[in-house]
CSV table of C-alpha atoms in Angstrom, one decimal:
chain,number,residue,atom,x,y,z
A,2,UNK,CA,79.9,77.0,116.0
A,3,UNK,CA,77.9,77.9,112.9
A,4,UNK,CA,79.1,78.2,109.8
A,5,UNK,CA,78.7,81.5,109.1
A,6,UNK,CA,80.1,82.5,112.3
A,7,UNK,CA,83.1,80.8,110.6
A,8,UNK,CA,82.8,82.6,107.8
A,9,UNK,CA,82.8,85.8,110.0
A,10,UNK,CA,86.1,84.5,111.6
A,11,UNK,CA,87.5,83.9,108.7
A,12,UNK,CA,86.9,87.5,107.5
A,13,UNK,CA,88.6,89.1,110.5
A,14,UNK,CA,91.7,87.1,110.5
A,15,UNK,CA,91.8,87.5,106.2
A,16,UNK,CA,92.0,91.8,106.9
A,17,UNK,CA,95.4,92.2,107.2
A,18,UNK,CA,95.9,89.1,104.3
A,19,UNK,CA,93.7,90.5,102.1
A,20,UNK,CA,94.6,90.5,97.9
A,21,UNK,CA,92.2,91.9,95.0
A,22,UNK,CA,90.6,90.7,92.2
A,23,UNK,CA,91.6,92.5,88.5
A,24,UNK,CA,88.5,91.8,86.6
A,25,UNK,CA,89.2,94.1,83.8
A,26,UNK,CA,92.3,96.5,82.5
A,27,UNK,CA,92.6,99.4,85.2
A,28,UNK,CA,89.9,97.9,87.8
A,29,UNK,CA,91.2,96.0,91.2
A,30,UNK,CA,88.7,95.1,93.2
A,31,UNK,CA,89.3,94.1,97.0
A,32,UNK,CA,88.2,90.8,98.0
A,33,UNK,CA,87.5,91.6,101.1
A,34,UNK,CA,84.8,93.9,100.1
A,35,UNK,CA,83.1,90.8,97.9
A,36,UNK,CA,83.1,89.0,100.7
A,37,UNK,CA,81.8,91.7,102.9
A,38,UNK,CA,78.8,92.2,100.6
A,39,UNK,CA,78.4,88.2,100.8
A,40,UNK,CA,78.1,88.2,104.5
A,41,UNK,CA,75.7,90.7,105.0
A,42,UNK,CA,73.0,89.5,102.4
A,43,UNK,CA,73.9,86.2,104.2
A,44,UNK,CA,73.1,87.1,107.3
A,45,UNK,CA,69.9,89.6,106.4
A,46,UNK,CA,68.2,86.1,104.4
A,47,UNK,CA,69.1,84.1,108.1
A,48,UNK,CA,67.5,86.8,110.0
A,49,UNK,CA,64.4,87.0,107.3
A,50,UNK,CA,63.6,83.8,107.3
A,51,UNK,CA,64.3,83.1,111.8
A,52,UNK,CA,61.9,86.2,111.8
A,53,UNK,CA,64.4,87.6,114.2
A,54,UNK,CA,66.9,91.0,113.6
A,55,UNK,CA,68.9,92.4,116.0
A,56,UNK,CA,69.8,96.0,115.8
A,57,UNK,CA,71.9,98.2,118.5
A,58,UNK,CA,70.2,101.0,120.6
A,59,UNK,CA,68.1,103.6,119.1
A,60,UNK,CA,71.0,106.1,119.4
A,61,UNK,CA,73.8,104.3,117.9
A,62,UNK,CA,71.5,103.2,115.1
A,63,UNK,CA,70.2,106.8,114.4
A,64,UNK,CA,73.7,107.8,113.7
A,65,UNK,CA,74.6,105.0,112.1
A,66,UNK,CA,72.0,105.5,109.7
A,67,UNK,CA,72.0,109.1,109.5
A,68,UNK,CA,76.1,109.0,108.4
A,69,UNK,CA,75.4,106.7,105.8
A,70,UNK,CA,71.8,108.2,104.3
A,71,UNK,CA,73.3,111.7,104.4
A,72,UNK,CA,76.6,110.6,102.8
A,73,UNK,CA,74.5,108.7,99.9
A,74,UNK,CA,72.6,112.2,99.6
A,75,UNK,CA,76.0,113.9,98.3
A,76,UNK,CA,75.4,112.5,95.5
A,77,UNK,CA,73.2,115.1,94.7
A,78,UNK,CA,74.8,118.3,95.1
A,79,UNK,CA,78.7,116.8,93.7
A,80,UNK,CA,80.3,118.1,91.0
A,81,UNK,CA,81.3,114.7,89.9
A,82,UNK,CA,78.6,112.5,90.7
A,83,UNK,CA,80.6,109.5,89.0
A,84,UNK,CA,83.2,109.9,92.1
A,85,UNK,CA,80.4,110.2,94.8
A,86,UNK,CA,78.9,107.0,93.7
A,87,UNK,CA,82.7,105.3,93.8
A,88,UNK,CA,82.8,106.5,97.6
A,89,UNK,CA,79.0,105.4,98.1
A,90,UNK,CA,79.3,102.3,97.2
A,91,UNK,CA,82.7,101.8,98.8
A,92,UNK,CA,80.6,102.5,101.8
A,93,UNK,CA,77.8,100.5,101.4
A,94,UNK,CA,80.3,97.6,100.9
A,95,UNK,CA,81.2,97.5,104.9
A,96,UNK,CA,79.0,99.7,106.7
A,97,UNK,CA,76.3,96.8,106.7
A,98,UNK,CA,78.8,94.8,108.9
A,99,UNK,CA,78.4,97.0,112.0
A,100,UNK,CA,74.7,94.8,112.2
A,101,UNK,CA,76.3,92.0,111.4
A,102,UNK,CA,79.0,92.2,113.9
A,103,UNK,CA,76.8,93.4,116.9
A,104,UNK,CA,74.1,90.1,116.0
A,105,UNK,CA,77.1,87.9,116.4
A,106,UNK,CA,79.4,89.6,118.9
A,107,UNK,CA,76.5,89.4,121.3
A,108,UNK,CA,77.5,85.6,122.1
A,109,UNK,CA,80.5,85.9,124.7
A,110,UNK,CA,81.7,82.8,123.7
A,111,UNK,CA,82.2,83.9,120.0
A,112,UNK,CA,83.1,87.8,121.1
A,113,UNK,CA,86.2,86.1,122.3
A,114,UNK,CA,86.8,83.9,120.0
A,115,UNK,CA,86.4,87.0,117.6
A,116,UNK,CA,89.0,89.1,119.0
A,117,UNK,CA,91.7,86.5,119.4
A,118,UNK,CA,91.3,85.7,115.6
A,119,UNK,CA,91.5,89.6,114.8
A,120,UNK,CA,94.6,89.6,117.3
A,121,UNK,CA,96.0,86.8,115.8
A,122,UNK,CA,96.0,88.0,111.9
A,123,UNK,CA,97.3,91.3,113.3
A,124,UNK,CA,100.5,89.4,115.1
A,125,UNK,CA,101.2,87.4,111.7
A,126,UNK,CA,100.9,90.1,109.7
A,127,UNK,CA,103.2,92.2,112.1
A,128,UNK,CA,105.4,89.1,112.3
A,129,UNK,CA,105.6,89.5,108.1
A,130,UNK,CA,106.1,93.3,108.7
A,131,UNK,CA,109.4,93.0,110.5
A,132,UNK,CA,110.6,90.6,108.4
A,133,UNK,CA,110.3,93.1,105.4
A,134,UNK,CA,111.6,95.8,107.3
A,135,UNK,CA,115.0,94.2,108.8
A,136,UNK,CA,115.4,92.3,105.3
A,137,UNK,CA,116.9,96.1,104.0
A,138,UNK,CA,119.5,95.8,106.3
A,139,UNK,CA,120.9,92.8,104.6
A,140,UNK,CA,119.7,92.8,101.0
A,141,UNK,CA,119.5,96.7,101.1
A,142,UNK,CA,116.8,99.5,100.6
A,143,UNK,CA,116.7,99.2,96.7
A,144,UNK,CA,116.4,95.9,96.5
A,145,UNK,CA,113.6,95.1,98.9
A,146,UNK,CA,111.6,98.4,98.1
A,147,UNK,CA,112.1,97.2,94.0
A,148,UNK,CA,111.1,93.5,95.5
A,149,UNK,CA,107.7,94.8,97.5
A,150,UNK,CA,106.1,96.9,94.7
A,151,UNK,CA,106.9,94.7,91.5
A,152,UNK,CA,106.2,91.0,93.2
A,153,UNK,CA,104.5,91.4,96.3
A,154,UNK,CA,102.1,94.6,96.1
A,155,UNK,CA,100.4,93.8,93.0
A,156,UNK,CA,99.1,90.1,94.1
A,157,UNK,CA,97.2,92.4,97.5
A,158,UNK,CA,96.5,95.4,95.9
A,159,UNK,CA,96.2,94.7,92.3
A,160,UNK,CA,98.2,96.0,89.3
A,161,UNK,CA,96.7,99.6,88.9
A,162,UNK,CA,96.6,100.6,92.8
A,163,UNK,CA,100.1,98.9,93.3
A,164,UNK,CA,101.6,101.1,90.7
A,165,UNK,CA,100.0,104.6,91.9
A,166,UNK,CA,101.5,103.3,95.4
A,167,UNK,CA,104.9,102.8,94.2
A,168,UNK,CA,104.8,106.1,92.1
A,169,UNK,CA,104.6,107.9,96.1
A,170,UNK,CA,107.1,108.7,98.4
A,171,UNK,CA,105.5,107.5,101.2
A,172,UNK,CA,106.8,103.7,101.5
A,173,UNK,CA,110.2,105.6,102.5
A,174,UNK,CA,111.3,107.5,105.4
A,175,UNK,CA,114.5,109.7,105.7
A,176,UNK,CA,115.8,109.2,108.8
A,177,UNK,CA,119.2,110.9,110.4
A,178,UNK,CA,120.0,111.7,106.7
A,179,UNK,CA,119.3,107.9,105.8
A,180,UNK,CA,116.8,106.5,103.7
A,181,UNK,CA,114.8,104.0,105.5
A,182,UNK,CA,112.1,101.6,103.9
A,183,UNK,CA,109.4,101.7,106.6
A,184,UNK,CA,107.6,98.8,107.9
A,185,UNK,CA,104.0,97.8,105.7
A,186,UNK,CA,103.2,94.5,105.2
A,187,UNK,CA,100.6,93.6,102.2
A,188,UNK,CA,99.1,97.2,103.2
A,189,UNK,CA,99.0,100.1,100.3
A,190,UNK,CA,101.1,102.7,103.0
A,191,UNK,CA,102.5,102.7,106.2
A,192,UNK,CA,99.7,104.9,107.8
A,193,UNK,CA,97.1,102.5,107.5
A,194,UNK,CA,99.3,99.7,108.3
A,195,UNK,CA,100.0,102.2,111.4
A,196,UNK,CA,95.9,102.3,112.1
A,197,UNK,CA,95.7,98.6,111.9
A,198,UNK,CA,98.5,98.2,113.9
A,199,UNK,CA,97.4,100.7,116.9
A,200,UNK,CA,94.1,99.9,117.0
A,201,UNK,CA,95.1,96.0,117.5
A,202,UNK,CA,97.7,96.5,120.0
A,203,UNK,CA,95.1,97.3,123.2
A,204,UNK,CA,93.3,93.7,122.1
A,205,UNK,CA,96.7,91.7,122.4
A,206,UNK,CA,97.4,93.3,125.4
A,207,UNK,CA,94.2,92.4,126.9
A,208,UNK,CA,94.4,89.1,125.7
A,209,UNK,CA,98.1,88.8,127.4
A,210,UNK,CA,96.6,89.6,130.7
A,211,UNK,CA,93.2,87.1,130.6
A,212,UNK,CA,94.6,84.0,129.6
A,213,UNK,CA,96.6,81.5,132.0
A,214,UNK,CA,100.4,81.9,132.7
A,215,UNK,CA,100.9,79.7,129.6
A,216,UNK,CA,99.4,81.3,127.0
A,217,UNK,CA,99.9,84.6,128.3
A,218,UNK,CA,103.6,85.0,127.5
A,219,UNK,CA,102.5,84.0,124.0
A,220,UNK,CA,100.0,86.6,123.8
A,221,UNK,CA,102.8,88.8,125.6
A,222,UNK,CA,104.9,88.3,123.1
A,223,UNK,CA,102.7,89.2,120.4
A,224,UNK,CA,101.9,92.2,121.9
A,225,UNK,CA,105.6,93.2,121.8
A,226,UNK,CA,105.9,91.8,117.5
A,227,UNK,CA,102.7,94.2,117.0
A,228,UNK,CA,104.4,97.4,118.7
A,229,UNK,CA,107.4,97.0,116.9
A,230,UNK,CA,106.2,97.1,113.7
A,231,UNK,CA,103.4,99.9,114.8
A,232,UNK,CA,107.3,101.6,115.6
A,233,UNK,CA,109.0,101.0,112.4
A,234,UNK,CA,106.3,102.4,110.7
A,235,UNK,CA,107.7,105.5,111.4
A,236,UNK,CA,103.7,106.8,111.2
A,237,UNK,CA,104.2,109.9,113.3
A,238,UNK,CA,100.4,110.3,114.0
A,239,UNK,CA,100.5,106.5,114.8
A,240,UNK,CA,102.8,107.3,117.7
A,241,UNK,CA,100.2,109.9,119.2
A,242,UNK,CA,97.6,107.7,118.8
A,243,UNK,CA,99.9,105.1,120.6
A,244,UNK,CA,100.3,107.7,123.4
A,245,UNK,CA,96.5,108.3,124.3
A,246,UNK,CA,95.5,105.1,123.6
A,247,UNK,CA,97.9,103.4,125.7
A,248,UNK,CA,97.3,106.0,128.3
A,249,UNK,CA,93.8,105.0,127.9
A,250,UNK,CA,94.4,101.1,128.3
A,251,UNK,CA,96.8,101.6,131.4
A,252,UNK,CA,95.9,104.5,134.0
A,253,UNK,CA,92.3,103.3,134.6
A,254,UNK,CA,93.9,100.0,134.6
A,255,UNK,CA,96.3,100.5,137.6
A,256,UNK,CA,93.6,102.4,139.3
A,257,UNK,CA,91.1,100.1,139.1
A,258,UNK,CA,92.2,97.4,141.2
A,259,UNK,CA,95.2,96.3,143.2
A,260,UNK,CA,95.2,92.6,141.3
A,261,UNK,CA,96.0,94.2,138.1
A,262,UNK,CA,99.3,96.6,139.7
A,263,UNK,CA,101.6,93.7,139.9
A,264,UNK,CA,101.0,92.5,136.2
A,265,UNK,CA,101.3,96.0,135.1
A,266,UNK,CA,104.3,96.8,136.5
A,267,UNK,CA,106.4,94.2,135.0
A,268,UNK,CA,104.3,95.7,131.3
A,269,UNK,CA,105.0,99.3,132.4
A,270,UNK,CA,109.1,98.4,132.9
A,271,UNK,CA,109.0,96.6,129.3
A,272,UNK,CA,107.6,99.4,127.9
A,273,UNK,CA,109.4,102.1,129.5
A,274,UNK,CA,112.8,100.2,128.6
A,275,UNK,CA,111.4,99.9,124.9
A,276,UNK,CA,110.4,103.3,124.9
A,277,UNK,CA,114.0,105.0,126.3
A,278,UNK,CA,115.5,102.5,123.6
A,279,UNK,CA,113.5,103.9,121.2
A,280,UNK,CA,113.9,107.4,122.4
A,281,UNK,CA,117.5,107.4,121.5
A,282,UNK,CA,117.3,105.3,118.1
A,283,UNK,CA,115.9,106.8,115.1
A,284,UNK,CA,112.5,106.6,116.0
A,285,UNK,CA,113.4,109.2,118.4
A,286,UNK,CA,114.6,111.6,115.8
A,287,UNK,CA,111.0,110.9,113.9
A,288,UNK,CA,108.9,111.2,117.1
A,289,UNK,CA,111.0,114.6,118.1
A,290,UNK,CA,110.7,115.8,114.6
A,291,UNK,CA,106.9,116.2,115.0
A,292,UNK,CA,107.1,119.1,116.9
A,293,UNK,CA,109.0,121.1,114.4
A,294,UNK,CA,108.3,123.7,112.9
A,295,UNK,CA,110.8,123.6,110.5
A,296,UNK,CA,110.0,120.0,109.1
A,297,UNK,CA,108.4,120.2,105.6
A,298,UNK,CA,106.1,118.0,105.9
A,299,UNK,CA,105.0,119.6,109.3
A,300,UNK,CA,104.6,122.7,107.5
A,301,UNK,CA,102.7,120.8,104.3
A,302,UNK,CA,100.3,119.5,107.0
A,303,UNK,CA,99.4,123.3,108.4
A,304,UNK,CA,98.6,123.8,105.4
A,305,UNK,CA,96.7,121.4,104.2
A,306,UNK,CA,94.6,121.8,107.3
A,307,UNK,CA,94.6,125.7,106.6
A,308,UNK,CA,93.3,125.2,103.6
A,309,UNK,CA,90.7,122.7,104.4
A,310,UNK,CA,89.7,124.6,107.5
A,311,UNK,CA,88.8,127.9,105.2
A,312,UNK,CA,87.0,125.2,102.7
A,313,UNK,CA,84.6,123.8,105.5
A,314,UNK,CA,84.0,127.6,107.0
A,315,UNK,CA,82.6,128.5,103.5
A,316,UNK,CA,80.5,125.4,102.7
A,317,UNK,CA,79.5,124.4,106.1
A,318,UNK,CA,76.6,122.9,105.5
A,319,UNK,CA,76.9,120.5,102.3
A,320,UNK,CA,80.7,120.2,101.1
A,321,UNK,CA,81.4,119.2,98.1
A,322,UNK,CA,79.9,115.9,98.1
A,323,UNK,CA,81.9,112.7,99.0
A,324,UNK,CA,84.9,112.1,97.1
A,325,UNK,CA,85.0,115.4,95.2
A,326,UNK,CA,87.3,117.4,97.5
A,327,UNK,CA,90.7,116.4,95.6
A,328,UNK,CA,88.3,118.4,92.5
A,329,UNK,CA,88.3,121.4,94.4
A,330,UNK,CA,91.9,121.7,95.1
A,331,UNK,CA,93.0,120.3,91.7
A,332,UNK,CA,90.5,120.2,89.0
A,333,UNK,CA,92.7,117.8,87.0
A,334,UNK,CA,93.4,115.4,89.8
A,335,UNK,CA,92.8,111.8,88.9
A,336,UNK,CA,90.4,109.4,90.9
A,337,UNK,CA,93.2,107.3,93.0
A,338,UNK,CA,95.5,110.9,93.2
A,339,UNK,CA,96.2,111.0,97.2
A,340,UNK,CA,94.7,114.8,97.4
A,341,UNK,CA,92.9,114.8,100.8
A,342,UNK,CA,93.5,117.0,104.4
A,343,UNK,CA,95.3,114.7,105.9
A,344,UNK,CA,93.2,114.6,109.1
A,345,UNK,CA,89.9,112.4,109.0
A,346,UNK,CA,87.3,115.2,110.6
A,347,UNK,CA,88.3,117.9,108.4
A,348,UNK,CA,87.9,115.5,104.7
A,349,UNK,CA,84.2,114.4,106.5
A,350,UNK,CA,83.5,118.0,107.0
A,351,UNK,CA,84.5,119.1,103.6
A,352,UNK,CA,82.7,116.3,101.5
A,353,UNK,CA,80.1,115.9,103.3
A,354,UNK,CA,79.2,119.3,105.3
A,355,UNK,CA,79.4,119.9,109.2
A,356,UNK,CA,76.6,118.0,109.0
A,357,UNK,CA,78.2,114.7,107.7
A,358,UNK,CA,80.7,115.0,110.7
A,359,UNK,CA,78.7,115.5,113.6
A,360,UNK,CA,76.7,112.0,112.2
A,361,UNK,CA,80.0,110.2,111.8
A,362,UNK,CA,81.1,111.8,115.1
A,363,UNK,CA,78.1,111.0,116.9
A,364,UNK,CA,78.7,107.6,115.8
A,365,UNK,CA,82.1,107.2,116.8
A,366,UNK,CA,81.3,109.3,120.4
A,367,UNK,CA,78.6,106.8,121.6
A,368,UNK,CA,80.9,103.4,120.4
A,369,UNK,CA,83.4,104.9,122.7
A,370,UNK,CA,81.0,106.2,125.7
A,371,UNK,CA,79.7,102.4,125.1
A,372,UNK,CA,83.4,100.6,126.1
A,373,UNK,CA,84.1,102.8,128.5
A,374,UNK,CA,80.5,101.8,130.7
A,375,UNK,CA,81.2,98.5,130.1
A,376,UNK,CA,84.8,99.0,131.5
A,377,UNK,CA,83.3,100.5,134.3
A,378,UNK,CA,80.5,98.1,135.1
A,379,UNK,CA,81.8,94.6,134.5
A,380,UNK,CA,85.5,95.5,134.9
A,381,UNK,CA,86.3,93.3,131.9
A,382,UNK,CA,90.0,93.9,130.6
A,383,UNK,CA,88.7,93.7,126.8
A,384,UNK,CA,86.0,96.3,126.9
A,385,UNK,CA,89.3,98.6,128.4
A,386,UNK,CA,90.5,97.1,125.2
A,387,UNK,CA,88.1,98.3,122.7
A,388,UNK,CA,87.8,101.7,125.0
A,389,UNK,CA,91.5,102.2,124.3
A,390,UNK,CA,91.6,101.2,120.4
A,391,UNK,CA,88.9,103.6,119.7
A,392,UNK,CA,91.0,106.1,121.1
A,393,UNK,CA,94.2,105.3,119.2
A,394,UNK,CA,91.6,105.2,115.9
A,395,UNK,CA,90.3,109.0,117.2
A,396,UNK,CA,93.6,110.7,117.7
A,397,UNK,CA,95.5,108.8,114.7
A,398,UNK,CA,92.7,110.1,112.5
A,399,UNK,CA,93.6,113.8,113.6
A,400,UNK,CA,97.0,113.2,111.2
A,401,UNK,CA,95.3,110.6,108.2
A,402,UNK,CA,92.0,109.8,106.9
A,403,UNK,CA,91.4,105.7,107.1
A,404,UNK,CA,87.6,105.9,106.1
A,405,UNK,CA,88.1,104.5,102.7
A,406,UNK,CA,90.7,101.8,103.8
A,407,UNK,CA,89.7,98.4,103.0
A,408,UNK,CA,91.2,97.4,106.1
A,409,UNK,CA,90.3,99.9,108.3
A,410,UNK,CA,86.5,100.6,107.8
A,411,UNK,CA,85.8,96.8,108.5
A,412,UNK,CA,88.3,97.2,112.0
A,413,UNK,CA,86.6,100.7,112.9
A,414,UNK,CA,83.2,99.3,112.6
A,415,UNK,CA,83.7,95.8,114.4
A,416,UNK,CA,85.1,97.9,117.3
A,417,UNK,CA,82.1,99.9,117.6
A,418,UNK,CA,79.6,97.0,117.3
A,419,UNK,CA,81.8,94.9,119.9
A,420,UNK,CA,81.4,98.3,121.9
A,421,UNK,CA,77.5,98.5,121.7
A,422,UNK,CA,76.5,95.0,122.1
C-alpha cells in the first residue's frame, strides 16, 4: 500500500475524530478540510507527473461539475457576496475528493480496505456516543451537558462554533416530560451525528455478513453499537431515513438469493426485538410524535418549508445565491445563525435556483442508479451497502441540510465515487 492511499485511510477513519484549528480570535478552522485540500493537490501533482487522470463517466462528471461551476456562479447575483464565497470555498475544500476517491476506490483490494476503516471510526465514535449518553444517568443531565460544551466541544469544534452550539437547544430532547441529553459524540448536533450514523450503519452490516464466522460477530456487534446511538439521537428524520434505507439494504436482500435468508433471519429477529423494545421506550414516544400535528416543532417545520417553498416559486431560477438565504428571512442574522429550511432540496433550491438542484440532484440520482447496477450485476453485499446509505442520506435530507457538514460532505461524496467506480 502506498502512502498516500494511507494518508487517504487515515482521512476516513479521522471524520468522525475530527478537531479544528483557531488560527485567530473568532476563526475555527476544521482540520479535516486542511487536509482535504492537501490530498487533492497531492494527488492532482501524482497524476500530472504519471501522465495519467482518472475521471468517472461523462454523466456523473457533467453534474458533478455543473453543481459546483453553477454554485461558484452565485456569487454573482448574492446579496452578500462575502457569505457566498464562505460557502464556495467550503465547497471547493471537499468536492475535489469525489476524483480522488473514485482514482483510488477503483482498486478492490483498497475499496475494502476503505470501507472497513470508514466502518470502523464510525463504531468507535458510536462506542464514545453511548458512553456520553448513559453517563447522564449517573452523573446527571447538567453535569455532562455543562461537561460536553465547556471541555470537550471546543477542542473538535473550536471555541467560537462550540459556543454558538451550546447557545441552541438542540443537544437536548424532552422526552415523556423529561429532559434528555441526546447522543453526539465530537459532532456540532445530533442530526449530523444522526447522518453519519445512518449512512454508516448499511456498511457495517455488509461487512457483518462478508467476513468469516469470526470476525463477523465483531462486525455484528458493531452494527448493533452504531444503531443504538443512531437511536439515542433521538433525530426524528434519522429514524425515516433508517426506515427506507434499511428497507433498501434488506428486501432485495432476501429476494435475491436463498443463501442470504438464513443469515437474515437471525438479523431480521434482532432487529425486530430491538425495534418492539424501542417502540415502547421513549424513542417510541419521539418516533410517534412525528406524525403530530400538534408537536411544535412539527408545526415549525411546515412552516419553514412553507415559507421556503413560496421563496423557491418566486426566484426559481437563481435564488439568492449560496449562503444568503438566512439574509432573506432575517436581514440581521449572523453568519453561523442556524436560519435554513430544514430540508436539504428546498435550501439548494433557494440559494442556488431550481437550477442548482436539479445539478446536485442529478448528481446524487446517477450515484444511486450506479450501486443499485452493481447490486444487480455482481451481487456484491457492499454495493447493496452503498445503494442503501445513499438512500438513508436522500430521505434524512428531506428533514436537515448536511451539505455544509464537515463530516458529511466528505461521507456523501465517497459514497458516490465508491458508487461510480
Amino acid at each position: 500500500m502506498s502512502m498516500f492511499e494511507k494518508i487517504i485511510l487515515f482521512f476516513l477513519f479521522f471524520l468522525p475524530f475530527q478537531f479544528a484549528l483557531h488560527p485567530t480570535e473568532g476563526i475555527d478552522l476544521a482540520l479535516i478540510r486542511v487536509l482535504a485540500i492537501g490530498i487533492f493537490l497531492l494527488w492532482g501533482t501524482r497524476g500530472l507527473l504519471r501522465k495519467k487522470i482518472i475521471v468517472p463517466e461523462p454523466r456523473t462528471l457533467f453534474f458533478f461539475s455543473a453543481y459546483l461551476l453553477w454554485a461558484m456562479a452565485s456569487i454573482l447575483w448574492a446579496g452578500n457576496a462575502n457569505w457566498a464565497f464562505r460557502k464556495v470555498v467550503f465547497l471547493l475544500s471537499f468536492f475535489p475528493l469525489f476524483l480522488v476517491f473514485f482514482a483510488t476506490l477503483r482498486q478492490p483490494a483498497f475499496r475494502e480496505k476503505a470501507l472497513k476503516v470508514l466502518a470502523g471510526g464510525a463504531i468507535l465514535s458510536a462506542l464514545f456516543a453511548l458512553i456520553q449518553f448513559l453517563s447522564q444517568f449517573i452523573f446527571g443531565v447538567e453535569r455532562v451537558f455543562a461537561f460536553w460544551v465547556r471541555e470537550v466541544l471546543p477542542f473538535f469544534l473550536g471555541p467560537t462554533f462550540s459556543a454558538t452550539v451550546a447557545e441552541y437547544p438542540s443537544l437536548l430532547v424532552n422526552i415523556s416530560g423529561n429532559t434528555v441529553m441526546r447522543a453526539i459524540s465530537f459532532f456540532p448536533d445530533p442530526h449530523m451525528f444522526s447522518f453519519f450514523l445512518g449512512m454508516s450503519l448499511p456498511l457495517v452490516i455488509a461487512l457483518s455478513l462478508k467476513n468469516e464466522s469470526g470476525k463477523r460477530y465483531v462486525w455484528a456487534i458493531g452494527a448493533v453499537i452504531v444503531f443504538l446511538a443512531d437511536i439515542f439521537t433521538f433525530s426524528r428524520g434519522g429514524y425515516g431515513g433508517l426506515i427506507f434505507g434499511m428497507g433498501a439494504f434488506f428486501v432485495p436482500i432476501f429476494l435475491q438469493s436463498s443463501q442470504w435468508r438464513k443469515r437474515m433471519f437471525r438479523i431480521g429477529t434482532v432487529i425486530m426485538v430491538l425495534s418492539g423494545v424501542m417502540l415502547l421506550s421513549p424513542v417510541g414516544t419521539r418516533l410517534l410524535s412525528s406524525f403530530s400535528q400538534s408537536d411544535t416543532s412539527n408545526i415549525e417545520r411546515l412552516r419553514l418549508w412553507q415559507e421556503a417553498t413560496v421563496f423557491v416559486l418566486n426566484n426559481p431560477i437563481f435564488g439568492t445565491g449560496l449562503g444568503n438565504y438566512p439574509l432573506f428571512i432575517k436581514p440581521s442574522a449572523d453568519y453561523r445563525e442556524p436560519i435554513y429550511a430544514h430540508n436539504l432540496y428546498l435550501d439548494i433550491a433557494s440559494e442556488s435556483g431550481l437550477v442548482g438542484l436539479f445539478f446536485f440532484c442529478g448528481f446524487l440520482f446517477f450515484g444511486v442508479l450506479s450501486a443499485w447496477k452493481r447490486w444487480r450485476s455482481e451481487h456484491d453485499v457492499l454495493w447493496l451497502a452503498s445503494f442503501s446509505s445513499l438512500i438513508i442520506f436522500s430521505v434524512h435530507a428531506f428533514f436537515e441540510t448536511p451539505l455544509f457538514s464537515v463530516h458529511i460532505l466528505p461521507f456523501l461524496l465517497f459514497l458516490i465515487a465508491l458508487s461510480a467506480v
